[in-house]
mmCIF file of C-alpha atoms in Angstrom:
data_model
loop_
_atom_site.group_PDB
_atom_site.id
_atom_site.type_symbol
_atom_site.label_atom_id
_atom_site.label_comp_id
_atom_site.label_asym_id
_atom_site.label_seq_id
_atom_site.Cartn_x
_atom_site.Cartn_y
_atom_site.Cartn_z
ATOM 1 C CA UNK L 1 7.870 -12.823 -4.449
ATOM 2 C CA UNK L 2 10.334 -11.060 -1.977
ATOM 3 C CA UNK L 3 9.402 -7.783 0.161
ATOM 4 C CA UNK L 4 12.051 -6.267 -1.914
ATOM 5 C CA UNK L 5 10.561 -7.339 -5.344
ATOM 6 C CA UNK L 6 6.947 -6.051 -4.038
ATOM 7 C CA UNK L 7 8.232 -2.927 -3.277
ATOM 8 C CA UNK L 8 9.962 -2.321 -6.324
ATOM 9 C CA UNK L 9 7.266 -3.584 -8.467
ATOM 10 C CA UNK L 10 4.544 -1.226 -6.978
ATOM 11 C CA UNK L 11 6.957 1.518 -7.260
ATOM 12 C CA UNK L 12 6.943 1.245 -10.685
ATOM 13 C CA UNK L 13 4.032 1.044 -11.128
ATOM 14 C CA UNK L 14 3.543 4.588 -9.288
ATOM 15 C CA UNK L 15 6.410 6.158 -10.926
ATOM 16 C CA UNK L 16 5.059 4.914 -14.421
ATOM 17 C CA UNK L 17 1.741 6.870 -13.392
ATOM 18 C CA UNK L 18 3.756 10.191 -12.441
ATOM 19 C CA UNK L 19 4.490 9.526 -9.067
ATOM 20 C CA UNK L 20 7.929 10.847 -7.188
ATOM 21 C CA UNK L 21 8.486 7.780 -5.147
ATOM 22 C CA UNK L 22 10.501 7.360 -1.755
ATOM 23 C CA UNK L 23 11.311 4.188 -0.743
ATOM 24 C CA UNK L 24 11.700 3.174 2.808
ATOM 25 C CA UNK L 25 9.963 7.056 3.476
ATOM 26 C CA UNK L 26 11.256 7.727 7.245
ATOM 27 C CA UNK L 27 8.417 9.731 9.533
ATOM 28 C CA UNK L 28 8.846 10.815 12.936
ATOM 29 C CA UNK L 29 7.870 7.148 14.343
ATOM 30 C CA UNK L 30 7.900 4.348 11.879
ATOM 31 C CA UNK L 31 8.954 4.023 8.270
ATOM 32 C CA UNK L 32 6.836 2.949 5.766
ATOM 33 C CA UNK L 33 7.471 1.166 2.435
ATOM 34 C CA UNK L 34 6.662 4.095 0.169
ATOM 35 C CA UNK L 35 5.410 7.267 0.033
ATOM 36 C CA UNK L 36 4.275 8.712 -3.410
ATOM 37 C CA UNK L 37 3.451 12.163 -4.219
ATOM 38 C CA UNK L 38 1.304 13.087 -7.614
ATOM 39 C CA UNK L 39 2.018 17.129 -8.307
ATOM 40 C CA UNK L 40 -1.213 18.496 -9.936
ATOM 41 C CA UNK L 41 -2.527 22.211 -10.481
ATOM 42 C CA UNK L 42 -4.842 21.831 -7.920
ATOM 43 C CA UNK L 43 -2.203 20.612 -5.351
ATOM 44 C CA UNK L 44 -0.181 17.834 -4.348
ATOM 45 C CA UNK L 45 -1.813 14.151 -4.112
ATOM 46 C CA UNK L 46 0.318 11.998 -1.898
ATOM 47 C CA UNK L 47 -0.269 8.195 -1.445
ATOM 48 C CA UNK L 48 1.288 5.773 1.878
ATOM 49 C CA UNK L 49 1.868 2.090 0.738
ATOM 50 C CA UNK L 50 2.714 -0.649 3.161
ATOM 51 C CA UNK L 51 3.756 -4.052 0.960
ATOM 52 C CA UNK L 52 3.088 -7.121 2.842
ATOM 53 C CA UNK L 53 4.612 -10.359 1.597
ATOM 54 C CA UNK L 54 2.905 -12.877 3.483
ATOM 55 C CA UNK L 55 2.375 -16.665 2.657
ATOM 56 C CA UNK L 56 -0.916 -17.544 0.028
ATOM 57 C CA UNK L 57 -3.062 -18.241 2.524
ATOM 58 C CA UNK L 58 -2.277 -15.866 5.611
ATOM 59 C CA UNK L 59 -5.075 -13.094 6.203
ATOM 60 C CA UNK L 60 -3.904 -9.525 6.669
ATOM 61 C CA UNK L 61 -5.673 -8.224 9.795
ATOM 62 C CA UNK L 62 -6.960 -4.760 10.816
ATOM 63 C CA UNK L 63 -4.074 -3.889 13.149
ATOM 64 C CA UNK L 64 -2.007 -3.254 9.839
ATOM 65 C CA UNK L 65 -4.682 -1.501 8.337
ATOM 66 C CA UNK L 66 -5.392 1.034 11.667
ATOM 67 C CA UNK L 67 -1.238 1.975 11.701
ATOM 68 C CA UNK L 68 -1.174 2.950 8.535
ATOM 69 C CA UNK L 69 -4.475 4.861 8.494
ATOM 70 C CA UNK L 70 -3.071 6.699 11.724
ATOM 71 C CA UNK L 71 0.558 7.414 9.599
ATOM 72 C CA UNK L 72 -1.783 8.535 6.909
ATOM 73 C CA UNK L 73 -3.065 10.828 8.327
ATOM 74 C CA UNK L 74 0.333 12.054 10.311
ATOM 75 C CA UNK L 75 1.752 13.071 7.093
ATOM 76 C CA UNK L 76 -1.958 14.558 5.496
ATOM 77 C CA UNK L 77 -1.729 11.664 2.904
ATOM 78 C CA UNK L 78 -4.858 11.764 0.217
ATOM 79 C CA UNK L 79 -4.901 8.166 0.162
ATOM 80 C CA UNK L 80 -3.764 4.766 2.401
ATOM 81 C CA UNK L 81 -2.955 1.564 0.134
ATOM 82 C CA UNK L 82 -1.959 -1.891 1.695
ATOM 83 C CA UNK L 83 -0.777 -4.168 -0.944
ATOM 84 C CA UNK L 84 0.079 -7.792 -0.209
ATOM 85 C CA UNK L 85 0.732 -10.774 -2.161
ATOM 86 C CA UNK L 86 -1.835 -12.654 0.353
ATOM 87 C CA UNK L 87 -5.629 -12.046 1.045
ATOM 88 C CA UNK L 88 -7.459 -9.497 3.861
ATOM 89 C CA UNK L 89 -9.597 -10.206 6.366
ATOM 90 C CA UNK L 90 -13.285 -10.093 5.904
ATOM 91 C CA UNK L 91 -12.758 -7.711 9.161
ATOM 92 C CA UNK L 92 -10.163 -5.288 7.117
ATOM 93 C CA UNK L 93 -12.116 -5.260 3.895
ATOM 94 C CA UNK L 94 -15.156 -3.737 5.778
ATOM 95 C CA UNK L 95 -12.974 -1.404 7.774
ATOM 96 C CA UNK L 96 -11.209 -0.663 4.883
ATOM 97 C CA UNK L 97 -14.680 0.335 2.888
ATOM 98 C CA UNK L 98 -15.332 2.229 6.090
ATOM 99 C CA UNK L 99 -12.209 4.303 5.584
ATOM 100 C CA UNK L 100 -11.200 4.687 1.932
ATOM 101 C CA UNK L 101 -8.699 2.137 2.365
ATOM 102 C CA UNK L 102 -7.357 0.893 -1.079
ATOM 103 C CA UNK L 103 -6.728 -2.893 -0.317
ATOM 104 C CA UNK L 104 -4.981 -4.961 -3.229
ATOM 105 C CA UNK L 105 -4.491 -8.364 -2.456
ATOM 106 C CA UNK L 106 -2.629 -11.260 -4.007
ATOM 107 C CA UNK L 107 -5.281 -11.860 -7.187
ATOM 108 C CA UNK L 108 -5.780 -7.983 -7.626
ATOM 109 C CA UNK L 109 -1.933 -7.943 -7.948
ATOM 110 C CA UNK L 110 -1.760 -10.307 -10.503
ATOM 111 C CA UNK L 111 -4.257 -8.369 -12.716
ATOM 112 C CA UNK L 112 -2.018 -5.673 -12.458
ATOM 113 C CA UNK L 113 0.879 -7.008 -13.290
ATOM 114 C CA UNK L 114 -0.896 -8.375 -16.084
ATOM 115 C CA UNK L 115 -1.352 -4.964 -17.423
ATOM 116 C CA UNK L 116 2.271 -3.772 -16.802
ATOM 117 C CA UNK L 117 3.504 -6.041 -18.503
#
């Protein structure tokens, strides 16, 4: 799977759950691969996603993890997801716990595409 494809897939999958997506979302520093915003009656709910598309077997470390936590809470997001069609680090899964860090990795993606489609 290409960047591109990851992207787009998890897109969908936030737009099919009432999301306004923006793609490429520009901040002041970096730009991330999508920032989603759920309106609700009780206020806005507003998601950051970095997609990595790394090979099967390369470990997504806690640097990635610790800039998007810091965007995250530049723009007041509710919640930080890193998705990646590889594994984490034992490291980032306990930071990630720590912090309320959604992490979906390569075999949690497959069980949702599963459901998508």
């Amino acid at each position: 799977m290409e960047k591109l494809q990851l992207v787009n897939f998890i897109s969908k999958v936030m737009e099919e759950s009432g999301f306004k997506v923006y793609k490429d979302f520009k901040t002041s520093q970096k730009v991330i691969d999508i920032y989603g915003v759920l309106p609700s009656v009780m206020g806005d709910f507003s998601v950051v996603v970095a997609c990595k598309n790394y090979d099967k077997q390369w470990e997504v470390g806690i640097d990635i993890l610790k800039e998007m936590e810091m965007i995250g809470r530049n723009l007041k997001a509710s919640k930080v997801v890193i998705v990646t069609s590889s594994i984490f680090s034992s490291q980032s899964r306990n930071y990630a716990s720590k912090k309320n860090i959604k992490l979906i990795d390569r075999d949690n993606l497959m069980i949702l595409a599963k459901k998508i489609f």
